[in-house]
Amino acid sequence: MFHDPDFLPFTPRATPSFLAVSRNFLENYPTQAYRSDYWTSEGFLEIVPRMHYVASPALIEELLVSRADAFRRDEVVSRALAGPVERDSLFFSEGAEWKWQRRALSPAFRHENILALVPHFSRCAQAQAQEWRDLEQGASVDIMHAMSRTTFAVIEKAVYGAAEDFDRDGFIAALRPVLGGVGWRMLAAMFHLPPDLTPYPGFLAARRATRFLRAETHKLLAARRAVADDRRDILGLMLSARDPETGRALDDSELVANIHGFLLAGHETAAVALAWSLWLLAKDQESQQRLREEVCRLCGDAEIGADTVETLAFTRQVLQESMRLFPPAAAIGRQARADTTLGPHHVRANEPIYIITWCLHRNETLWDEPLGFDPDRFAPDKVKARPRYAFLPFGAGPRICVGMGFAMLEMTAILATLVRAFRFETAPGHRLELAPSFTTRPKGALPLRVTRLDAKVGDDASRRLSA
Ligand code: HEM
């Protein structure tokens, strides 16, 4: 078990602050939120409604799984995210529309199709490694930015193959002002103001960036339509999808919304999870070495492939433990479609209900020493002994993340490739601050020092392990 004060990098507030909503909304959950299984906030002057918070595995199961149909995505978060994520996408669709979009896209995420992409995941990591090999030993790199570029290369290929004239660095850069505005948009949505028209610091830059992202996504669709092509990538599947009952296809607005949604949701979340994993391993050198030894023992110096990626059990546990402490999606929101109950609690129609994953994953009644980093928590026997809904990085139930299997294999291949080739250390003098918005990002850069390891280190690691 490794402890570090940075693992809780802020002090929970005794009373919530509206300003914290835009800066770091996680500050607003008091220490009680790390112990309770249900609590409410009472609303504000009839403007902000009463909100329910659940952290009991039984209530979560009811909300997301067994009575999922009684609830929909909550309006505050939906209005805050509509813009960064487009309304016509799978993420926002509801009812029959959601069902058919989800069914149409599911083949892209079948296990065998994802396994076929593993060499591509490894090569994207190798391309990143190649860039670091040119740096001097111990150079400081912004691991957050590096992981964004790596996971973007991954998702780009999975969604539409490689597009010739796509401005990918421009696309990644344009996402920053857009996603950085989510907290402000949330504040506007809470006060029933239209987030698209309510100015905040960086509002104009975010608007310009949104227009650019939309135009680039339209260009991608137009480029694919211009060539007769039956590729089975995610875009190919979307283009050929037909509703089995009506024969309807996705229209252009739905296609653009989903291309954009996959590019965004598919790379940003995985980038954040990988960046935190490497940062946690930089803090806990013993776990880093153990992971390296596992990769060397099971894969030698061969590329991580479809046949080896799933054998890397400790690598996977590191990713899970890192998503426990720093879940990329820090909250999941719903609201009741009509007056109802949740367990013994009365919930009125449209009152938001939140699972604050950040707090759930640190709940003292569910986790021993919740502030410590310990990948062994995810050893199979330990997982079995815990309630299923204590750990929710990807959600649960019918709306569970459609990219979960994709993300786990992608992140395992990338983490294994990088840790085998480099030692990661914390950068002296760096003070961690969080700036969660769409994902649980650090504020600014997340610097780490990277040192190239020669092949011998890998050999030594495997020898030590077999001794
Ligand atoms: C570490 C990586 C990832 C994390 C932590 C993550 C997390 C989540 C969470 C928490 C949800 C919402 C569940 C809910 O509201 O109940 C979600 C939904 C979704 N995710 Fe992911 N995700 C990841 C990677 C991906 C990838 C790689 C893709 C696509 C390639 C993806 C596409 C989606 C989509 C389309 C939805 C909406 C699904 C629906 O409503 O039916 N995600 N994800």
Coordinates of C-alpha atoms and ligand atoms in Angstrom, one line a residue:
M1 CA 0.0 0.0 0.0
F2 CA 1.6 3.3 -1.1
H3 CA 0.4 6.6 0.5
D4 CA 1.0 10.1 -0.7
P5 CA -0.7 13.4 0.3
D6 CA -1.3 14.2 -3.4
F7 CA -3.8 11.3 -3.6
L8 CA -6.3 13.7 -2.1
P9 CA -5.1 17.0 -3.6
F10 CA -7.7 19.4 -2.1
T11 CA -9.6 19.8 1.1
P12 CA -13.3 18.9 0.9
R13 CA -15.4 22.0 1.7
A14 CA -17.8 22.0 4.7
T15 CA -20.3 24.0 2.6
P16 CA -20.5 24.0 -1.2
S17 CA -19.4 27.0 -3.2
F18 CA -20.8 28.0 -6.6
L19 CA -17.4 29.1 -7.7
A20 CA -15.9 25.6 -7.0
V21 CA -18.4 24.2 -9.5
S22 CA -16.4 25.8 -12.3
R23 CA -13.0 25.4 -10.7
N24 CA -13.0 21.9 -9.1
F25 CA -16.5 20.7 -8.4
L26 CA -15.1 17.8 -6.3
E27 CA -14.3 20.2 -3.5
N28 CA -18.0 20.6 -3.0
Y29 CA -18.5 17.2 -1.5
P30 CA -18.0 17.3 2.3
T31 CA -16.1 14.6 4.2
Q32 CA -19.5 13.0 4.9
A33 CA -19.7 12.2 1.2
Y34 CA -16.8 9.8 1.7
R35 CA -18.7 7.8 4.3
S36 CA -22.4 8.0 3.6
D37 CA -24.4 5.8 1.2
Y38 CA -27.1 8.4 0.5
W39 CA -27.4 12.1 1.0
T40 CA -29.2 15.1 -0.4
S41 CA -28.5 18.7 -1.1
E42 CA -31.5 20.9 -0.4
G43 CA -31.7 23.1 -3.5
F44 CA -31.3 26.8 -3.7
L45 CA -34.1 29.5 -3.7
E46 CA -36.3 27.2 -5.8
I47 CA -33.8 27.7 -8.7
V48 CA -31.4 24.8 -8.2
P49 CA -33.5 21.7 -7.4
R50 CA -32.9 19.2 -4.6
M51 CA -30.2 16.8 -5.6
H52 CA -29.8 13.2 -4.5
Y53 CA -26.4 11.5 -4.1
V54 CA -26.1 7.7 -3.9
A55 CA -23.1 5.6 -2.9
S56 CA -24.7 2.4 -1.7
P57 CA -24.1 -0.5 -4.1
A58 CA -27.8 -1.6 -3.7
L59 CA -29.1 1.9 -4.7
I60 CA -26.7 2.1 -7.6
E61 CA -27.8 -1.3 -8.8
E62 CA -31.4 -0.1 -8.7
L63 CA -30.6 3.2 -10.4
L64 CA -28.4 2.0 -13.2
V65 CA -29.4 -1.6 -13.7
S66 CA -32.7 -3.1 -12.4
R67 CA -34.8 0.1 -12.8
A68 CA -32.7 1.8 -15.4
D69 CA -35.8 2.6 -17.5
A70 CA -37.3 4.7 -14.8
F71 CA -34.4 7.2 -15.1
R72 CA -32.7 9.2 -17.8
R73 CA -29.5 11.3 -18.2
D74 CA -29.9 14.3 -15.9
E75 CA -30.6 17.6 -17.5
V76 CA -27.9 19.7 -15.8
V77 CA -25.0 17.6 -16.9
S78 CA -26.6 17.0 -20.3
R79 CA -27.0 20.7 -20.9
A80 CA -23.4 21.3 -19.7
L81 CA -22.0 18.6 -22.0
A82 CA -24.2 19.4 -25.1
G83 CA -21.8 21.4 -27.1
P84 CA -18.6 19.5 -26.2
V85 CA -20.6 16.3 -27.0
E86 CA -23.4 16.7 -29.6
R87 CA -27.0 16.1 -28.8
D88 CA -27.7 13.6 -31.6
S89 CA -25.0 11.2 -30.4
L90 CA -25.4 7.8 -28.8
F91 CA -24.3 9.4 -25.5
F92 CA -27.4 11.6 -25.4
S93 CA -30.0 9.6 -27.2
E94 CA -32.9 8.0 -25.2
G95 CA -35.5 5.3 -25.6
A96 CA -35.9 3.6 -29.0
E97 CA -33.4 5.9 -30.7
W98 CA -30.7 5.0 -28.1
K99 CA -31.5 1.3 -28.5
W100 CA -31.0 1.2 -32.2
Q101 CA -27.9 3.4 -32.3
R102 CA -26.4 1.2 -29.6
R103 CA -27.2 -2.0 -31.5
A104 CA -25.9 -0.5 -34.7
L105 CA -22.5 0.4 -33.1
S106 CA -22.0 -2.7 -31.0
P107 CA -20.3 -4.9 -33.6
A108 CA -17.4 -2.5 -33.7
F109 CA -16.8 -3.2 -30.0
R110 CA -17.0 -7.0 -30.2
H111 CA -14.1 -8.7 -28.4
E112 CA -12.6 -10.2 -31.5
N113 CA -12.7 -6.9 -33.4
I114 CA -11.0 -5.1 -30.5
L115 CA -8.3 -7.9 -30.2
A116 CA -7.6 -7.3 -33.9
L117 CA -6.7 -3.7 -33.0
V118 CA -4.1 -4.7 -30.3
P119 CA -1.1 -4.4 -32.7
H120 CA -2.3 -1.0 -33.6
F121 CA -2.5 0.0 -29.9
S122 CA 1.1 -1.2 -29.3
R123 CA 2.4 0.6 -32.4
C124 CA 0.8 3.9 -31.2
A125 CA 2.7 3.4 -27.9
Q126 CA 5.9 2.6 -29.8
A127 CA 5.6 5.8 -31.8
Q128 CA 5.4 7.7 -28.5
A129 CA 8.4 5.8 -27.2
Q130 CA 10.3 6.6 -30.3
E131 CA 9.8 10.3 -29.6
W132 CA 11.0 10.0 -26.0
R133 CA 14.1 8.0 -27.1
D134 CA 15.4 11.2 -28.8
L135 CA 15.2 13.1 -25.5
E136 CA 18.1 13.4 -23.0
Q137 CA 17.9 10.9 -20.1
G138 CA 15.6 12.0 -17.3
A139 CA 14.0 14.7 -19.4
S140 CA 10.7 16.1 -18.1
V141 CA 7.6 15.5 -20.3
D142 CA 4.0 16.5 -19.9
I143 CA 2.5 13.0 -19.6
M144 CA -1.1 14.3 -19.9
H145 CA -0.4 15.8 -23.3
A146 CA 1.7 12.8 -24.5
M147 CA -1.1 10.4 -23.5
S148 CA -3.7 12.6 -25.3
R149 CA -1.7 12.3 -28.5
T150 CA -1.2 8.6 -28.2
T151 CA -4.8 7.7 -27.5
F152 CA -6.0 10.1 -30.2
A153 CA -3.8 8.2 -32.7
V154 CA -5.5 5.0 -31.5
I155 CA -9.1 6.2 -31.7
E156 CA -8.5 8.0 -35.0
K157 CA -7.6 4.7 -36.7
A158 CA -10.4 2.8 -35.0
V159 CA -13.1 5.4 -36.1
Y160 CA -12.1 6.1 -39.7
G161 CA -8.7 4.8 -40.5
A162 CA -6.1 7.4 -41.3
A163 CA -7.4 10.5 -43.0
E164 CA -4.8 12.4 -45.1
D165 CA -5.6 16.0 -44.5
F166 CA -6.9 15.9 -41.0
D167 CA -5.5 18.5 -38.6
R168 CA -5.1 16.2 -35.6
D169 CA -2.9 18.4 -33.5
G170 CA -5.3 21.3 -34.2
F171 CA -8.2 19.0 -33.2
I172 CA -6.6 18.0 -29.9
A173 CA -5.7 21.6 -29.1
A174 CA -9.3 22.8 -29.9
L175 CA -10.7 20.3 -27.4
R176 CA -9.0 22.1 -24.5
P177 CA -11.0 25.4 -24.5
V178 CA -14.2 23.4 -25.2
L179 CA -13.7 20.9 -22.4
G180 CA -12.3 23.5 -20.0
G181 CA -15.7 25.4 -20.2
V182 CA -17.7 22.4 -19.0
G183 CA -17.6 23.6 -15.3
W184 CA -18.9 27.0 -16.3
R185 CA -21.6 25.5 -18.5
M186 CA -22.7 23.4 -15.6
L187 CA -23.0 26.5 -13.4
A188 CA -25.2 28.1 -16.2
A189 CA -27.3 25.0 -16.5
M190 CA -27.9 24.8 -12.7
F191 CA -29.4 28.4 -12.9
H192 CA -31.5 27.5 -16.0
L193 CA -29.4 29.8 -18.2
P194 CA -28.6 28.6 -21.8
P195 CA -24.9 27.4 -21.6
D196 CA -24.4 28.2 -25.3
L197 CA -25.2 31.9 -24.7
T198 CA -24.0 32.5 -21.2
P199 CA -20.5 34.1 -21.3
Y200 CA -17.7 32.8 -19.0
P201 CA -13.9 33.3 -19.1
G202 CA -12.8 31.6 -22.3
F203 CA -16.3 31.6 -23.8
L204 CA -15.3 33.1 -27.2
A205 CA -12.3 30.8 -27.6
A206 CA -14.6 27.8 -26.8
R207 CA -17.1 28.9 -29.4
R208 CA -14.4 29.3 -32.1
A209 CA -13.0 25.9 -31.1
T210 CA -16.4 24.2 -31.2
R211 CA -17.0 25.6 -34.8
F212 CA -13.6 24.3 -35.8
L213 CA -14.2 20.8 -34.4
R214 CA -17.6 20.6 -36.1
A215 CA -16.1 21.6 -39.5
E216 CA -13.2 19.1 -39.2
T217 CA -15.7 16.3 -38.4
H218 CA -17.9 17.2 -41.3
K219 CA -14.8 17.1 -43.5
L220 CA -14.0 13.6 -42.3
L221 CA -17.5 12.4 -43.2
A222 CA -17.4 14.1 -46.6
A223 CA -14.0 12.5 -47.4
R224 CA -15.4 9.0 -46.6
R225 CA -18.6 9.6 -48.6
A226 CA -16.5 10.7 -51.6
V227 CA -14.9 7.3 -52.0
A228 CA -16.8 4.0 -52.4
D229 CA -15.5 2.2 -49.4
D230 CA -16.8 -0.7 -47.3
R231 CA -14.3 -0.6 -44.5
R232 CA -15.6 -2.1 -41.2
D233 CA -14.2 0.6 -38.9
I234 CA -16.6 2.5 -36.6
L235 CA -17.5 5.0 -39.3
G236 CA -18.1 2.2 -41.8
L237 CA -20.4 0.5 -39.4
M238 CA -22.3 3.7 -38.8
L239 CA -22.7 4.3 -42.5
S240 CA -24.1 0.9 -43.1
A241 CA -26.3 0.6 -40.0
R242 CA -30.0 0.2 -40.7
D243 CA -32.9 0.1 -38.2
P244 CA -34.2 -3.5 -38.6
E245 CA -37.8 -2.3 -38.3
T246 CA -37.9 0.9 -40.4
G247 CA -34.8 0.5 -42.5
R248 CA -33.7 4.0 -41.4
A249 CA -30.1 5.0 -41.6
L250 CA -28.2 7.5 -39.4
D251 CA -28.6 11.0 -40.9
D252 CA -25.7 13.3 -41.4
S253 CA -26.3 15.2 -38.1
E254 CA -26.3 11.9 -36.2
L255 CA -23.2 10.7 -38.0
V256 CA -21.2 13.8 -37.3
A257 CA -22.4 13.8 -33.7
N258 CA -21.2 10.2 -33.2
I259 CA -17.9 10.6 -35.1
H260 CA -17.2 13.6 -32.9
G261 CA -18.4 11.8 -29.8
F262 CA -16.2 8.7 -30.4
L263 CA -13.2 10.8 -31.1
L264 CA -13.7 12.8 -27.9
A265 CA -15.0 10.1 -25.4
G266 CA -12.7 7.5 -26.9
H267 CA -9.4 9.3 -26.4
E268 CA -9.8 11.8 -23.6
T269 CA -10.9 9.3 -20.9
A270 CA -8.2 6.7 -21.8
A271 CA -5.6 9.5 -21.9
V272 CA -6.5 10.6 -18.4
A273 CA -6.5 7.1 -17.1
L274 CA -3.1 6.4 -18.6
A275 CA -1.6 9.7 -17.4
W276 CA -2.7 9.0 -13.8
S277 CA -1.5 5.4 -14.0
L278 CA 2.0 6.5 -15.0
W279 CA 2.0 9.3 -12.4
L280 CA 1.0 6.8 -9.7
L281 CA 3.6 4.4 -10.8
A282 CA 6.2 7.2 -10.7
K283 CA 5.2 7.7 -7.1
D284 CA 5.2 4.0 -6.3
Q285 CA 8.5 2.7 -7.9
E286 CA 8.0 -0.8 -6.4
S287 CA 4.7 -1.3 -8.3
Q288 CA 6.3 0.2 -11.4
Q289 CA 9.1 -2.4 -11.3
R290 CA 6.6 -5.2 -10.6
L291 CA 4.6 -4.2 -13.7
R292 CA 7.8 -4.1 -15.8
E293 CA 8.8 -7.5 -14.6
E294 CA 5.4 -8.9 -15.5
V295 CA 5.7 -7.5 -19.1
C296 CA 9.3 -8.8 -19.5
R297 CA 8.3 -12.3 -18.1
L298 CA 5.2 -12.7 -20.3
C299 CA 6.2 -10.9 -23.5
G300 CA 10.0 -10.7 -23.5
D301 CA 10.8 -7.8 -25.8
A302 CA 8.1 -8.8 -28.4
E303 CA 5.4 -6.3 -29.3
I304 CA 2.3 -6.7 -27.0
G305 CA -0.1 -8.6 -29.2
A306 CA -3.6 -10.1 -29.1
D307 CA -2.1 -13.3 -27.7
T308 CA -0.3 -11.7 -24.7
V309 CA -2.3 -8.5 -23.8
E310 CA -4.8 -10.4 -21.7
T311 CA -2.2 -12.3 -19.7
L312 CA -0.9 -9.0 -18.2
A313 CA -2.9 -9.3 -15.0
F314 CA -0.9 -6.9 -12.8
T315 CA -0.8 -4.2 -15.5
R316 CA -4.6 -4.4 -15.7
Q317 CA -4.8 -4.2 -11.9
V318 CA -2.7 -1.0 -11.9
L319 CA -5.1 0.6 -14.4
Q320 CA -8.1 -0.4 -12.3
E321 CA -6.5 0.9 -9.1
S322 CA -5.6 4.1 -10.8
M323 CA -9.2 4.5 -12.1
R324 CA -10.4 3.9 -8.5
L325 CA -8.3 6.8 -7.1
F326 CA -8.6 9.1 -10.2
P327 CA -11.8 7.9 -12.1
P328 CA -11.7 9.6 -15.5
A329 CA -15.5 10.2 -15.3
A330 CA -15.8 11.6 -11.7
A331 CA -19.6 11.5 -11.7
I332 CA -22.6 9.7 -13.4
G333 CA -25.9 11.6 -13.5
R334 CA -29.5 10.5 -13.9
Q335 CA -33.0 12.0 -13.2
A336 CA -36.3 10.4 -12.5
R337 CA -38.8 10.3 -15.4
A338 CA -41.7 10.6 -12.9
D339 CA -42.2 10.8 -9.1
T340 CA -40.7 7.6 -7.7
T341 CA -38.6 6.0 -5.0
L342 CA -35.1 4.9 -4.9
G343 CA -34.7 2.3 -2.1
P344 CA -36.6 4.0 0.8
H345 CA -36.0 7.5 -0.6
H346 CA -38.7 9.6 -2.4
V347 CA -37.5 11.2 -5.6
R348 CA -39.6 13.8 -7.5
A349 CA -39.7 13.8 -11.3
N350 CA -36.6 15.6 -12.8
E351 CA -34.7 15.8 -9.5
P352 CA -31.0 15.0 -10.4
I353 CA -29.5 11.9 -8.9
Y354 CA -25.7 11.6 -8.9
I355 CA -23.2 8.9 -8.3
I356 CA -20.0 10.8 -7.4
T357 CA -17.6 8.1 -8.6
W358 CA -14.7 10.0 -7.0
C359 CA -16.3 9.7 -3.6
L360 CA -17.7 6.2 -4.1
H361 CA -14.2 4.9 -4.9
R362 CA -12.9 6.4 -1.7
N363 CA -15.9 5.5 0.5
E364 CA -14.5 4.3 3.9
T365 CA -17.3 1.7 4.3
L366 CA -16.4 0.0 1.0
W367 CA -12.7 0.3 0.8
D368 CA -9.8 -0.3 3.3
E369 CA -7.4 2.6 3.5
P370 CA -9.1 4.2 0.5
L371 CA -6.4 6.9 0.1
G372 CA -3.6 4.3 -0.5
F373 CA -2.5 3.1 -3.9
D374 CA -2.6 -0.7 -3.9
P375 CA -3.1 -2.6 -7.2
D376 CA -3.5 -5.8 -5.3
R377 CA -7.1 -4.7 -4.3
F378 CA -8.0 -5.9 -7.8
A379 CA -6.6 -9.4 -7.4
P380 CA -9.5 -11.7 -8.4
D381 CA -10.2 -13.0 -4.8
K382 CA -10.4 -9.4 -3.5
V383 CA -12.7 -8.3 -6.3
K384 CA -15.0 -11.2 -5.5
A385 CA -15.2 -10.2 -1.9
R386 CA -16.4 -6.7 -2.7
P387 CA -19.9 -5.5 -3.8
R388 CA -19.9 -5.2 -7.7
Y389 CA -21.1 -1.6 -7.6
A390 CA -18.4 -0.3 -5.4
F391 CA -16.2 0.3 -8.5
L392 CA -17.8 2.1 -11.4
P393 CA -15.2 3.7 -13.7
F394 CA -17.3 2.7 -16.8
G395 CA -20.8 2.9 -15.2
A396 CA -23.1 -0.2 -15.2
G397 CA -26.3 -1.5 -16.7
P398 CA -27.6 -0.9 -20.2
R399 CA -25.8 2.4 -20.6
I400 CA -22.4 1.1 -19.4
C401 CA -19.6 2.5 -21.5
V402 CA -19.8 0.9 -24.9
G403 CA -16.0 1.4 -25.2
M404 CA -15.0 -0.4 -22.0
G405 CA -13.5 -3.5 -23.5
F406 CA -11.7 -1.3 -26.1
A407 CA -10.3 1.0 -23.5
M408 CA -9.0 -1.8 -21.2
L409 CA -7.1 -3.6 -24.0
E410 CA -5.8 -0.3 -25.4
M411 CA -4.6 1.0 -22.1
T412 CA -3.0 -2.4 -21.1
A413 CA -1.1 -2.5 -24.4
I414 CA 0.1 1.1 -24.1
L415 CA 1.0 1.0 -20.4
A416 CA 2.9 -2.3 -20.8
T417 CA 4.8 -1.0 -23.8
L418 CA 5.9 2.3 -22.2
V419 CA 6.8 0.9 -18.7
R420 CA 8.9 -1.9 -20.2
A421 CA 10.9 0.7 -22.2
F422 CA 11.2 3.7 -19.7
R423 CA 11.5 4.5 -16.0
F424 CA 9.0 7.2 -14.9
E425 CA 9.8 9.5 -12.0
T426 CA 8.0 12.4 -10.4
A427 CA 9.2 15.9 -11.4
P428 CA 10.7 17.7 -8.4
G429 CA 8.8 20.8 -7.3
H430 CA 5.5 19.9 -9.1
R431 CA 2.4 20.6 -7.0
L432 CA -0.7 18.7 -8.1
E433 CA -3.9 20.6 -8.5
L434 CA -7.1 19.1 -10.1
A435 CA -9.2 20.8 -12.7
P436 CA -11.9 18.3 -13.4
S437 CA -14.4 19.1 -16.2
F438 CA -15.4 16.5 -18.8
T439 CA -12.8 14.2 -17.2
T440 CA -10.8 14.3 -14.0
R441 CA -7.8 16.2 -15.4
P442 CA -4.9 17.7 -13.6
K443 CA -4.7 21.5 -13.8
G444 CA -2.2 22.3 -16.5
A445 CA 0.6 19.9 -17.3
L446 CA 1.4 16.6 -15.4
P447 CA 5.2 16.5 -15.7
L448 CA 7.1 13.2 -15.3
R449 CA 10.8 12.5 -15.9
V450 CA 11.4 9.7 -18.4
T451 CA 14.6 7.6 -18.5
R452 CA 15.2 5.1 -21.3
L453 CA 15.9 1.6 -20.1
D454 CA 18.2 -0.6 -22.2
A455 CA 17.2 -4.1 -23.1
K456 CA 19.3 -5.5 -20.3
V457 CA 17.1 -3.9 -17.6
G458 CA 14.3 -6.0 -19.0
D459 CA 16.5 -9.1 -18.9
D460 CA 17.5 -8.4 -15.3
A461 CA 13.9 -7.9 -14.4
S462 CA 12.9 -11.3 -15.7
R463 CA 15.9 -13.1 -14.2
R464 CA 15.1 -11.6 -10.7
L465 CA 11.5 -12.8 -11.0
S466 CA 12.3 -16.3 -12.0
A467 CA 15.0 -16.6 -9.2
Ligands
HEM1 C1 -10.8 4.8 -19.6 C2 -11.6 4.9 -20.6 C3 -13.1 5.2 -20.5 C4 -13.8 5.5 -19.4 C5 -13.4 5.7 -17.9 C6 -15.2 5.7 -19.8 C7 -16.3 6.0 -19.0 C8 -17.6 6.1 -19.4 C9 -18.7 6.3 -18.5 C10 -18.7 6.5 -17.0 C11 -19.8 6.4 -19.3 C12 -21.3 6.8 -18.9 C13 -22.1 5.6 -18.3 C14 -23.4 6.1 -17.8 O1 -23.8 7.3 -18.0 O2 -24.1 5.3 -17.2 C15 -19.4 6.2 -20.7 C16 -20.3 6.1 -21.7 C17 -19.9 6.1 -23.0 N1 -18.6 5.8 -23.5 FE1 -16.9 5.6 -22.3 N2 -15.3 5.5 -21.2 C18 -14.0 5.2 -21.6 C19 -13.6 4.9 -22.9 C20 -14.4 5.0 -24.0 C21 -14.0 4.6 -25.3 C22 -12.6 4.1 -25.7 C23 -15.1 4.8 -26.1 C24 -15.3 4.7 -27.6 C25 -14.4 4.2 -28.4 C26 -16.2 5.3 -25.3 C27 -17.5 5.7 -25.7 C28 -18.6 5.9 -24.9 C29 -19.9 6.1 -25.3 C30 -20.4 6.2 -26.8 C31 -20.7 6.2 -24.2 C32 -22.3 6.4 -24.2 C33 -22.9 5.0 -24.1 C34 -24.4 5.0 -24.0 O3 -25.0 6.0 -23.5 O4 -25.0 4.0 -24.5 N3 -15.8 5.4 -24.0 N4 -18.1 6.0 -20.7

